[in-house]
Short mmCIF file of C-alpha atoms in Angstrom, two decimals:
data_model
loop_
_atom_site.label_atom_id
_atom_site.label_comp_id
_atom_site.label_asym_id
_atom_site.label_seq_id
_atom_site.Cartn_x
_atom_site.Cartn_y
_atom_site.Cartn_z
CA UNK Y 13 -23.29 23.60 -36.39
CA UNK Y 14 -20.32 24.40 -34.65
CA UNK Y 15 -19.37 20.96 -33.73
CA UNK Y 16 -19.87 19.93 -37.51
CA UNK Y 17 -17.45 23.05 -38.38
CA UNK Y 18 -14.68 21.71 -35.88
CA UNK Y 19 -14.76 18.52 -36.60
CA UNK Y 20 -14.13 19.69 -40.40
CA UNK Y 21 -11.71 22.11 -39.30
CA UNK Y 22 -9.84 18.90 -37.57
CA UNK Y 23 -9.93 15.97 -39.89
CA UNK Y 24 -7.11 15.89 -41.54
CA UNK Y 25 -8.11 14.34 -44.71
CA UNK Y 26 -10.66 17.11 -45.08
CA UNK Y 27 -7.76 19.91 -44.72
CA UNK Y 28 -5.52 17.63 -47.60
CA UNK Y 29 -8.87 18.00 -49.71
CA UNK Y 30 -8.79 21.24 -49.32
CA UNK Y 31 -5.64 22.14 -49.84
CA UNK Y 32 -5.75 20.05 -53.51
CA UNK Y 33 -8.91 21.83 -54.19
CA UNK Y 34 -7.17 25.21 -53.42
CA UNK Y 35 -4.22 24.16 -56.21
CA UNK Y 36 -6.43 23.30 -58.41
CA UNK Y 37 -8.43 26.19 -58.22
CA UNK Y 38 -5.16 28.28 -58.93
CA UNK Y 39 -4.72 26.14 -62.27
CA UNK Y 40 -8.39 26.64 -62.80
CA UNK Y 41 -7.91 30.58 -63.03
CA UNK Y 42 -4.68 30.44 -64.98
CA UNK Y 43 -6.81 28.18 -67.52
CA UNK Y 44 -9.44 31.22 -67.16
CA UNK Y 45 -7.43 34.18 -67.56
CA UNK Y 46 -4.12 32.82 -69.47
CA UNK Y 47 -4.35 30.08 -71.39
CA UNK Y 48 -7.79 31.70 -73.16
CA UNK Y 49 -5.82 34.63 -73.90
CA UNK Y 50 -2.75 32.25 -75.28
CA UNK Y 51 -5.78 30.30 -77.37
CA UNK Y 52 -6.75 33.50 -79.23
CA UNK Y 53 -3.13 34.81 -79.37
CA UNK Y 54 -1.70 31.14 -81.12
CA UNK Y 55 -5.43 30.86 -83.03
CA UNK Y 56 -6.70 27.31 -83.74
CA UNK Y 57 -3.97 25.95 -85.59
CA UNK Y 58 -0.99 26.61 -83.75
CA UNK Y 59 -2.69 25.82 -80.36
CA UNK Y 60 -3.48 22.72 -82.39
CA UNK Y 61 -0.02 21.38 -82.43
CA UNK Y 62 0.70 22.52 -78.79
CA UNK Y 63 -1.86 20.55 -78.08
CA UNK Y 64 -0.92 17.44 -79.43
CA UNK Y 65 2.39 17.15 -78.32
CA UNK Y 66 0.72 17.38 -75.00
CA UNK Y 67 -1.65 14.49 -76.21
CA UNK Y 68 1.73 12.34 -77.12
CA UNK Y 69 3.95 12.73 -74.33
CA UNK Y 70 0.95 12.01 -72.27
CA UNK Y 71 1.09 8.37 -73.40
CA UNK Y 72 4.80 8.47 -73.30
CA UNK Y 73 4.45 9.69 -69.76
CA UNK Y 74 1.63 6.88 -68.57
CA UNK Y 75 4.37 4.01 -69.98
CA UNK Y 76 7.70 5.31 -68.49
CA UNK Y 77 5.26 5.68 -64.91
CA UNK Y 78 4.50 2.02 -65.37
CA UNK Y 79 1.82 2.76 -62.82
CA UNK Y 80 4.01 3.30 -59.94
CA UNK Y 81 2.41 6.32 -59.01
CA UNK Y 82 -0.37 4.49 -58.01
CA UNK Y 83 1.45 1.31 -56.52
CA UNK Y 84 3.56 3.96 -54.80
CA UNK Y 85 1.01 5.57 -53.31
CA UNK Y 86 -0.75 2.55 -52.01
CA UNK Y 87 1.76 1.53 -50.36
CA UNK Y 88 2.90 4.72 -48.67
CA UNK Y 89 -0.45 5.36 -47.06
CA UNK Y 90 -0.69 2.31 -45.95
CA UNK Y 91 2.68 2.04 -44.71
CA UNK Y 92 3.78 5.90 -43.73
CA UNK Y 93 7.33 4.86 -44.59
CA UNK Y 94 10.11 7.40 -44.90
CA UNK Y 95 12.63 4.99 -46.65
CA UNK Y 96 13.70 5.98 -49.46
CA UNK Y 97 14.91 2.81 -51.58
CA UNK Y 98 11.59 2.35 -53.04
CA UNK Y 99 11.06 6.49 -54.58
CA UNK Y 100 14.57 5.93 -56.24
CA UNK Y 101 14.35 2.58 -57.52
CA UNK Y 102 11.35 3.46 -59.44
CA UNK Y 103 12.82 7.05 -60.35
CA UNK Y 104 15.52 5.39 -61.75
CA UNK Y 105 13.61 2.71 -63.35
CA UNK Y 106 10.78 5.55 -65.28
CA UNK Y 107 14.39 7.27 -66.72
CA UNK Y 108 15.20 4.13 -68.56
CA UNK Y 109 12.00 3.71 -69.78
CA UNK Y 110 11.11 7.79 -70.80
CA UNK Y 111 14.09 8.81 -72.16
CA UNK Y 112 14.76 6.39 -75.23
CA UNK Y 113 11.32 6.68 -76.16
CA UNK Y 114 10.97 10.69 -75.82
CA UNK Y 115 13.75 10.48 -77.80
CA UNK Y 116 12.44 8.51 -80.94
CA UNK Y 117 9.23 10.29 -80.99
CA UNK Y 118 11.27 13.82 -80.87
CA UNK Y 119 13.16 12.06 -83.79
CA UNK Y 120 10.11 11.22 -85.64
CA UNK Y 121 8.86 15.05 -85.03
CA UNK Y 122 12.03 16.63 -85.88
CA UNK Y 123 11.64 15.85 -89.88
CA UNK Y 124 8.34 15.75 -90.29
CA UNK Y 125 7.68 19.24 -88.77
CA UNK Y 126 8.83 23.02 -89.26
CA UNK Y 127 11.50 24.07 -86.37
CA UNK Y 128 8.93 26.52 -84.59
CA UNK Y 129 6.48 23.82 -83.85
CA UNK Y 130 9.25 21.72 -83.26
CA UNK Y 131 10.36 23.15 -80.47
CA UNK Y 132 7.02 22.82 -78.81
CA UNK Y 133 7.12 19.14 -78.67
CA UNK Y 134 10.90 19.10 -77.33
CA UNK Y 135 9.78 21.53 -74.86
CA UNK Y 136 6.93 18.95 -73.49
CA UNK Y 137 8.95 16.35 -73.29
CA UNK Y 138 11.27 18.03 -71.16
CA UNK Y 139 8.51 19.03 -69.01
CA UNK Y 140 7.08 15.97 -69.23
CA UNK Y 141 9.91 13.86 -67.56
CA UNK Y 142 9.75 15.89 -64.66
CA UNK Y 143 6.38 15.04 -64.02
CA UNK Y 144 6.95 11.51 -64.70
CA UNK Y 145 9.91 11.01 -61.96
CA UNK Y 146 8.15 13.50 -59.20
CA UNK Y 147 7.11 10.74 -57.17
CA UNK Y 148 7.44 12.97 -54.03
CA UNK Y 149 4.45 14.43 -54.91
CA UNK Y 150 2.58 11.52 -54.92
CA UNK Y 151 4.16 11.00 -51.50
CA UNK Y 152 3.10 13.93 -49.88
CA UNK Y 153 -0.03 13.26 -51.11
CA UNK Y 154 0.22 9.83 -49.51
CA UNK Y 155 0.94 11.49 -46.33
CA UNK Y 156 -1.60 13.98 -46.39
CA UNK Y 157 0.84 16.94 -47.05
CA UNK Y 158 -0.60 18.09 -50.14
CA UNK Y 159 -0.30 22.02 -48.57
CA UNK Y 160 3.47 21.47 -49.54
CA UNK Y 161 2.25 20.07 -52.94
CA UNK Y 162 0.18 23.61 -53.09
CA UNK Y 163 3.00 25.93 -52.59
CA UNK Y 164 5.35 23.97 -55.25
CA UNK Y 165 2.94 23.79 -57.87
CA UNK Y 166 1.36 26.97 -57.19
CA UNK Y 167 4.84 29.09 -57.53
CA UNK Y 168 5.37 26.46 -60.62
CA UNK Y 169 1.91 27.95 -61.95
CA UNK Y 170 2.04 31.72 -61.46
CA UNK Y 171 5.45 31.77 -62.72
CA UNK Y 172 4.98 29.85 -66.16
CA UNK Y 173 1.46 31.92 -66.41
CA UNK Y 174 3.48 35.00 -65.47
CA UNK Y 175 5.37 34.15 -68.90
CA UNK Y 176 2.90 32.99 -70.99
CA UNK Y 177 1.18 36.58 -70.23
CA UNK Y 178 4.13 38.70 -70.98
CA UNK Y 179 4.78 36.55 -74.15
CA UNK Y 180 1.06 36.97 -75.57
CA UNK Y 181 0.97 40.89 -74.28
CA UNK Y 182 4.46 41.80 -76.02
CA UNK Y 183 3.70 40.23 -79.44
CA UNK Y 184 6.68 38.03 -79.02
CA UNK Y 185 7.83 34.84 -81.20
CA UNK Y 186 5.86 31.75 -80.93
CA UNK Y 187 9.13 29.61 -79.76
CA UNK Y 188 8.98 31.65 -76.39
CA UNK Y 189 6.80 29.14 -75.11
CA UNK Y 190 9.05 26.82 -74.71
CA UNK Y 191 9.41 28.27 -71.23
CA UNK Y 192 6.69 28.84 -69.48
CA UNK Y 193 6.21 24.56 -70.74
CA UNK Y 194 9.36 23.78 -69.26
CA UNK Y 195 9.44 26.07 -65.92
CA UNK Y 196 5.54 25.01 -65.07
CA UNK Y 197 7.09 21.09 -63.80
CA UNK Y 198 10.57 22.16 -63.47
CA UNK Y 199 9.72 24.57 -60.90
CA UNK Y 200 7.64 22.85 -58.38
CA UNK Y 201 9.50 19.53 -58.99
CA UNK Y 202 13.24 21.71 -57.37
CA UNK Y 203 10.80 22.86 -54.98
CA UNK Y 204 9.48 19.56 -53.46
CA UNK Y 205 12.78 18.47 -53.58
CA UNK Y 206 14.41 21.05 -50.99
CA UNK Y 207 11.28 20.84 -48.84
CA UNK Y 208 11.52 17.35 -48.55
CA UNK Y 209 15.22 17.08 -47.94
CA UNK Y 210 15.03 20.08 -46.04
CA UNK Y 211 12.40 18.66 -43.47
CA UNK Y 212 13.80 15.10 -43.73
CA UNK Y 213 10.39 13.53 -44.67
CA UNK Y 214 13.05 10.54 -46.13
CA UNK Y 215 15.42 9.47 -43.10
CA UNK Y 216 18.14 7.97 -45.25
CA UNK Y 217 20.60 8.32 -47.62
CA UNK Y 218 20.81 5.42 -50.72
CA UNK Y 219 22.86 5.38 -53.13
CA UNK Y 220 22.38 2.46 -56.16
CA UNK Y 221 23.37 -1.01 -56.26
CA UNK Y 222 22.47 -2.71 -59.48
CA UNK Y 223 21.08 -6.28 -57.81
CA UNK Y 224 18.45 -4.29 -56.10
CA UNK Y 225 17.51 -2.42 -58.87
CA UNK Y 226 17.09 -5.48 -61.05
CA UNK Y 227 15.23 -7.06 -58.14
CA UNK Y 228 13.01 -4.02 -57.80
CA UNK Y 229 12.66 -3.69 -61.77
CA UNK Y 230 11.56 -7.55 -61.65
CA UNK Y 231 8.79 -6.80 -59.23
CA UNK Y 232 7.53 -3.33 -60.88
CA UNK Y 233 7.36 -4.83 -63.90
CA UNK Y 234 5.37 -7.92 -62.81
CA UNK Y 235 2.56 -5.82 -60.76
CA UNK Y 236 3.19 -2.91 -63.12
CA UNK Y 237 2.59 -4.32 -66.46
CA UNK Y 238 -0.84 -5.22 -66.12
CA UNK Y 239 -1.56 -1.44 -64.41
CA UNK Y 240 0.79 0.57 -67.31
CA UNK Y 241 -1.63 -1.44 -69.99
CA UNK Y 242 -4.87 -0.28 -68.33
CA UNK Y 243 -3.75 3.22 -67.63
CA UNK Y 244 -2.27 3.25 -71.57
CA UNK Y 245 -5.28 2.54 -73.07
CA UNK Y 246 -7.11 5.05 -71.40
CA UNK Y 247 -4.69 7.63 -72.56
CA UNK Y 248 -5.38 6.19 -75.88
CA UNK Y 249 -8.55 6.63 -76.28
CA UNK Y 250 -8.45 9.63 -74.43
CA UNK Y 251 -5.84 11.38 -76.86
CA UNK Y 252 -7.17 9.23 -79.58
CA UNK Y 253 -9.77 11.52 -80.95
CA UNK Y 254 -6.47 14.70 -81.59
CA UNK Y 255 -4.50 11.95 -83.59
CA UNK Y 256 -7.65 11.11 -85.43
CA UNK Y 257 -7.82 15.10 -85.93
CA UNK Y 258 -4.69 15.69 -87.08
CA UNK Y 259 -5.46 13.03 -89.87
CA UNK Y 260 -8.81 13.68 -91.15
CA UNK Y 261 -9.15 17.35 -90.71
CA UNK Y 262 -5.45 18.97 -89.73
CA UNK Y 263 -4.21 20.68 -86.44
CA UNK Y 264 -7.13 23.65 -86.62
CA UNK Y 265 -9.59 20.85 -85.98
CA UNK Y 266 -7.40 20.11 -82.69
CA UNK Y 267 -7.05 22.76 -81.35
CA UNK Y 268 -11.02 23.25 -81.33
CA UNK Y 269 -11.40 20.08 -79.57
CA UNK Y 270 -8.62 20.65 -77.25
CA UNK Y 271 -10.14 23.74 -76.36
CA UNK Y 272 -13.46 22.47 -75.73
CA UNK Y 273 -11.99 18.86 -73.82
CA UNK Y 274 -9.97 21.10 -71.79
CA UNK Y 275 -12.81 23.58 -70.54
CA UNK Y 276 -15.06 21.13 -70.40
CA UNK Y 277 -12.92 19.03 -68.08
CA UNK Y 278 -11.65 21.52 -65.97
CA UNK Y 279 -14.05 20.69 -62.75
CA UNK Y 280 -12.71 17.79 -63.27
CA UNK Y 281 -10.31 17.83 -60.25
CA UNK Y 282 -12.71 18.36 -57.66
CA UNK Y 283 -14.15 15.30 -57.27
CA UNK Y 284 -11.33 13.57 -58.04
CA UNK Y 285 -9.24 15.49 -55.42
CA UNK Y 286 -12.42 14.35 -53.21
CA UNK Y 287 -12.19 10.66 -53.99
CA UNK Y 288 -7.77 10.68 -53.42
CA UNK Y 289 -8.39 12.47 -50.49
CA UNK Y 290 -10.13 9.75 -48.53
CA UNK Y 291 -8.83 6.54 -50.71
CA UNK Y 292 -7.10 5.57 -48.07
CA UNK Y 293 -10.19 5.01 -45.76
CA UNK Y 294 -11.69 2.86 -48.08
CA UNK Y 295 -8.56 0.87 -48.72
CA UNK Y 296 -8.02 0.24 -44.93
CA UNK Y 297 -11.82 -1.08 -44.79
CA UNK Y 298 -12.05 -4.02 -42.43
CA UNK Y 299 -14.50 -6.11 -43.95
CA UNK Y 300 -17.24 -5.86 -46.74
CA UNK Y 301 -19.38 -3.73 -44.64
CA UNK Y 302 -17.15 -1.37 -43.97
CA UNK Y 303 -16.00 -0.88 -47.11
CA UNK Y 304 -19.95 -0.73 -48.66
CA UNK Y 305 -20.86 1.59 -46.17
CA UNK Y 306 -17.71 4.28 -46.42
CA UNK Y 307 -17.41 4.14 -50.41
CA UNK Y 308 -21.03 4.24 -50.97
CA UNK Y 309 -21.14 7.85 -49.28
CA UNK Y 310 -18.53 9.16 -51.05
CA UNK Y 311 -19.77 7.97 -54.19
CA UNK Y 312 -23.15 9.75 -53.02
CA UNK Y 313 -20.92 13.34 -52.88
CA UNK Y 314 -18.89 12.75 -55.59
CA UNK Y 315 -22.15 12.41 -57.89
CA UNK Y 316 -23.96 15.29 -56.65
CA UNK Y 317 -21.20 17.56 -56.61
CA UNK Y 318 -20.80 16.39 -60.28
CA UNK Y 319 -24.00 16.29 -61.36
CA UNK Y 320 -24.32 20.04 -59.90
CA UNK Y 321 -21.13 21.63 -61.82
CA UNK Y 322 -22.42 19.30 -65.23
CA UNK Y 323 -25.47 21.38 -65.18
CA UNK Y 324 -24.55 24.74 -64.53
CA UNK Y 325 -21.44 24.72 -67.19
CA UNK Y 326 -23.53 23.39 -69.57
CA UNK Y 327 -26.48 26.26 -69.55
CA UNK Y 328 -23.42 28.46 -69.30
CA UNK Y 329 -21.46 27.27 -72.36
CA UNK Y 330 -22.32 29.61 -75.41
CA UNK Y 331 -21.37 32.53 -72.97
CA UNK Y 332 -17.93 30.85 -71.30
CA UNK Y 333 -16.45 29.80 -75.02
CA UNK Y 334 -16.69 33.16 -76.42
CA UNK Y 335 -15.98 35.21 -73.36
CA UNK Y 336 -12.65 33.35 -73.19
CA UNK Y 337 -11.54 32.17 -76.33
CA UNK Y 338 -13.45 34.52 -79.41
CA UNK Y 339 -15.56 33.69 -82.23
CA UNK Y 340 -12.51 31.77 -83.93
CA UNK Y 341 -13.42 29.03 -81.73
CA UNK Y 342 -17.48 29.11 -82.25
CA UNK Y 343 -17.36 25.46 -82.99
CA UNK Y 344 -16.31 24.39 -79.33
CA UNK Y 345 -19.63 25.34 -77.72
CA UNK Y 346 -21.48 21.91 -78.98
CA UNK Y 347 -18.52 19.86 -78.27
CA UNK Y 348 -17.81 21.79 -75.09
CA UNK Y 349 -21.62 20.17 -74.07
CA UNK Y 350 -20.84 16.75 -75.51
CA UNK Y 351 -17.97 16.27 -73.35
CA UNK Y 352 -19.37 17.53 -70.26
CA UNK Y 353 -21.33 14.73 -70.03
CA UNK Y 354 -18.29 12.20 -71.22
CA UNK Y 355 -16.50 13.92 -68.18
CA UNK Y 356 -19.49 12.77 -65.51
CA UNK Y 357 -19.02 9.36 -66.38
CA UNK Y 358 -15.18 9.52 -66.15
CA UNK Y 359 -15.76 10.68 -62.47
CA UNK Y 360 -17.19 7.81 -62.13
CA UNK Y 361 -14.71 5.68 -63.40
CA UNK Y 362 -11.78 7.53 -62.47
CA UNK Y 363 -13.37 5.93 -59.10
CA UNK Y 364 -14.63 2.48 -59.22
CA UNK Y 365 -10.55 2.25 -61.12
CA UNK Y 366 -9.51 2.86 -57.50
CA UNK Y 367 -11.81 0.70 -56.02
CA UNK Y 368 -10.80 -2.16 -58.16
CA UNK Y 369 -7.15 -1.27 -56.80
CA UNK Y 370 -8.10 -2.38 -53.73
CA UNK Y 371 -8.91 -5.56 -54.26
CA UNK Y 372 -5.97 -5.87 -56.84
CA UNK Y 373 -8.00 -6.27 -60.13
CA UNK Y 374 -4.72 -4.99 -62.45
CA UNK Y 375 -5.49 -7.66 -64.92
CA UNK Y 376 -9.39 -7.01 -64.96
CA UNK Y 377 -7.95 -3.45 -65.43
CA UNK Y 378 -5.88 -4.52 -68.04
CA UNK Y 379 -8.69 -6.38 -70.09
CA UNK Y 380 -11.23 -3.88 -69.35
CA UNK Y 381 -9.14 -0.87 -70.36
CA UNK Y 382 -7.54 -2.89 -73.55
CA UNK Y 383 -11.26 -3.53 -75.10
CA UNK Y 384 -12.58 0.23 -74.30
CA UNK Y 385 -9.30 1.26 -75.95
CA UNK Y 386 -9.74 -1.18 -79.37
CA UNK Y 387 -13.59 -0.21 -79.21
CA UNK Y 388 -12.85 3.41 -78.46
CA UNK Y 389 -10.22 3.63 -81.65
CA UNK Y 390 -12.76 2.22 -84.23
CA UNK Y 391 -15.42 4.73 -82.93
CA UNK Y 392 -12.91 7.59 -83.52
CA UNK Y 393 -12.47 6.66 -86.58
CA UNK Y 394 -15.85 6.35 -88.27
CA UNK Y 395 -17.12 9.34 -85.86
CA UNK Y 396 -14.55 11.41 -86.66
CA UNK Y 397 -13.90 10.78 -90.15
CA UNK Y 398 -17.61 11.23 -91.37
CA UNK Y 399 -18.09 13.96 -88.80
CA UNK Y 400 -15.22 15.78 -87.64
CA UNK Y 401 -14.92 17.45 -84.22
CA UNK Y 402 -18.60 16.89 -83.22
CA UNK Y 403 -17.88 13.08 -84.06
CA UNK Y 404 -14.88 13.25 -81.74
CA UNK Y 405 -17.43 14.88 -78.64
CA UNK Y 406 -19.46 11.82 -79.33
CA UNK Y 407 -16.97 9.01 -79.19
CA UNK Y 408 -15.88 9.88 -76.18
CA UNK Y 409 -19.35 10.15 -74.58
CA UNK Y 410 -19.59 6.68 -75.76
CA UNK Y 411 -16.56 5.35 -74.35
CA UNK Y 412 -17.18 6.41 -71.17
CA UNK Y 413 -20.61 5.65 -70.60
CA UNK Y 414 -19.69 1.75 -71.86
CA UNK Y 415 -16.32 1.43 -70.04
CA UNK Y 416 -17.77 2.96 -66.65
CA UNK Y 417 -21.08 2.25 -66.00
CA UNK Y 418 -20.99 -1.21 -67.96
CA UNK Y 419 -17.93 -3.02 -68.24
CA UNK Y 420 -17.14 -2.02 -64.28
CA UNK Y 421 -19.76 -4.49 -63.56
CA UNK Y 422 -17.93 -7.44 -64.44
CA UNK Y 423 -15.36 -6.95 -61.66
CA UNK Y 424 -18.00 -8.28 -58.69
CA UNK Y 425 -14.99 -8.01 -56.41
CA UNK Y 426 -15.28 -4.03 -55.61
CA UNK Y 427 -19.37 -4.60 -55.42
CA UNK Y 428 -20.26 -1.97 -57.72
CA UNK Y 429 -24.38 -2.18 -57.45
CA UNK Y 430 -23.85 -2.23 -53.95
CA UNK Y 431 -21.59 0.94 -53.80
CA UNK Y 432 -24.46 2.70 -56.52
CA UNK Y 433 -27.32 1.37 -53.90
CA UNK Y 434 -25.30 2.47 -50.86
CA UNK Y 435 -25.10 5.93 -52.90
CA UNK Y 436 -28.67 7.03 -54.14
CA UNK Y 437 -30.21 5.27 -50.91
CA UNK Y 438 -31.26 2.30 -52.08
CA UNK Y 439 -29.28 0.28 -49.80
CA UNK Y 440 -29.62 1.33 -45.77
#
């Protein structure tokens, strides 16, 4: 027992995973303790419209990334380089791409809504960008610093909760949100940024030359393309079901599915934290073995650590939606159940999408992701317009079973029955 407790005390990818868990955890209380009391203080309607410019800036964010976080982070944990002509290539390249199109959308907003809510979706994008150039998070990560990741977003956390609280406890205006939204990215993003100058993580100074931007742009563009489609029409269909909302049945009708998406999904970072954690193991498998063998048993955890939190949120659900967010939001306890199970099979997908990574299946990404999206839009809108919110729980629990547990299987490259067998023991 003791030698299985040191050697978890020592491995290093175990501490990172801990350390993640231990952020999220800290996000998990905030969503808890603050954001429940912010739910009941904004009521369904306003929270509605909060929540959607999250929804939209989302998919602004996922196209100005171009899925460089991910390329970045491949390539960082593979190669442990401190160079720092790649981070600021692709920071300057996301700026190009965020800020025209943040700026039409805030355009688009600015007539069509009243000031007050407004200011909400200015706020997010301005929050937004900062998540979308932070690629030193995603480095640290790389490295296996995520305890430095911890303490930025963590101070980030407690102070914009800190606000939130003292807004909602003082009766002030509405428009005071604006920032705790801002200071919750703004704050940990100064923060990595002295730590990692401070402790030289990058050992050079760069400064831009326009050839090797364009020759970088060239190259992000070609590998990230096919990525920034697949990742796009996930957020799609993910966000998909509050535009279809916001359409058929108003913002009310959003912010009861947000509420219920956003409980429901908030486990969601432990087995994902899990899977990040040790990517890099099963990208630096040797051969097929190898790789069979190692993401096979962390599939195996992944599932019954899911399948455990599935089940005991979901006998706890009538309780947890009233405790936190009051009787105005009644309607969230049978979505809140729906998704639950929408969220297992995005666990699942959120890793055989790594997987695929590996073995560089962007364009199978690309296709896969483009259908689910197309399929997942014309669900939304029968479900949703016939049926409202519930409709919305259940075209996402279709999605995700379809996209992850059948469309996956098509990509024979990352060996999914294999990994499955390797998993539930079928396969010694």
């Amino acid at each position: 027992m003791m030698n299985l407790i040191h050697k978890f005390k020592n491995n290093p990818r175990i501490k990172n995973s801990l350390w993640m868990l231990i952020e999220k955890a800290l996000s998990l209380f905030g969503l808890i303790f603050v954001v429940s009391a912010v739910a009941k203080y904004l009521g369904p309607e306003v929270y509605g419209y909060l929540a959607l410019a999250a929804s939209i800036f989302a998919i602004v964010n996922v196209i100005a990334r171009l899925g460089l976080d991910q390329i970045y982070f491949k390539s960082i944990s593979k190669n442990k380089t401190k160079k720092i002509r790649l981070h600021n290539n692709i920071v300057n390249l996301i700026t190009i791409v965020y800020v025209p199109i943040a700026f039409i959308v805030l355009t688009f907003f600015f007539f069509k809504l009243d000031i007050k809510y407004f200011l909400f979706f200015l706020a997010t994008a301005v929050a937004t960008y900062f998540t979308s150039i932070d690629m030193r998070e995603v480095h640290l990560n790389a490295l296996l610093l995520s305890k430095i990741n911890v303490l930025a977003n963590t101070i980030g956390l407690i102070f914009s909760l800190f606000l939130r609280f003292v807004i909602v406890k003082f009766n002030l205006p509405i428009y005071y949100f604006v920032f705790p939204i801002v200071l919750v990215t703004l704050i940990p993003y100064l923060i990595r940024k002295i730590i990692v100058n401070r402790r030289r993580i990058f050992d050079n100074t760069h400064f831009f030359v326009k050839k090797e931007f364009l020759k970088y742009s060239n190259y992000f563009f070609l590998v990230g393309v096919p990525l920034v489609i697949s990742m796009l029409s996930v957020n799609i269909y993910l966000q998909s079901a509050n535009f279809f909302l916001a359409l058929f049945d108003g913002s009310a009708s959003v912010g009861i599915y947000s509420i219920a998406n956003m409980l429901a999904g908030a486990w969601y970072f432990v087995p994902t934290t899990i899977v990040m954690s040790f990517l890099a193991l099963i990208y630096n498998a040797k051969n097929e073995e190898d790789y069979i063998n190692i993401s096979g048993k962390i599939l195996r955890y992944i599932l019954l650590i899911t399948l455990l939190i599935v089940s005991l949120l979901f006998f706890l659900s009538d309780y947890l939606i009233l405790w936190l967010y009051g009787e105005d939001y009644k309607q969230s306890i049978y979505v809140f159940k729906i998704l639950l199970f929408a969220y297992f099979f995005s666990v699942i997908g959120f890793y055989f999408y790594r997987l695929a990574m590996k073995f560089g299946g962007y364009s199978f990404l690309a296709k896969k992701m483009t259908l689910t999206c197309l399929l997942n839009i014309l669900i939304s809108y029968f479900f949703i317009k016939k049926y409202g919110v519930i409709g919305a729980a259940f075209s996402a629990l279709i999605t995700e079973f379809l996209s992850n547990m059948i469309f996956n299987l098509y990509y024979r490259d990352m060996k999914m029955i294999s990994v499955f067998s390797k998993a539930i023991g079928w396969r010694k």
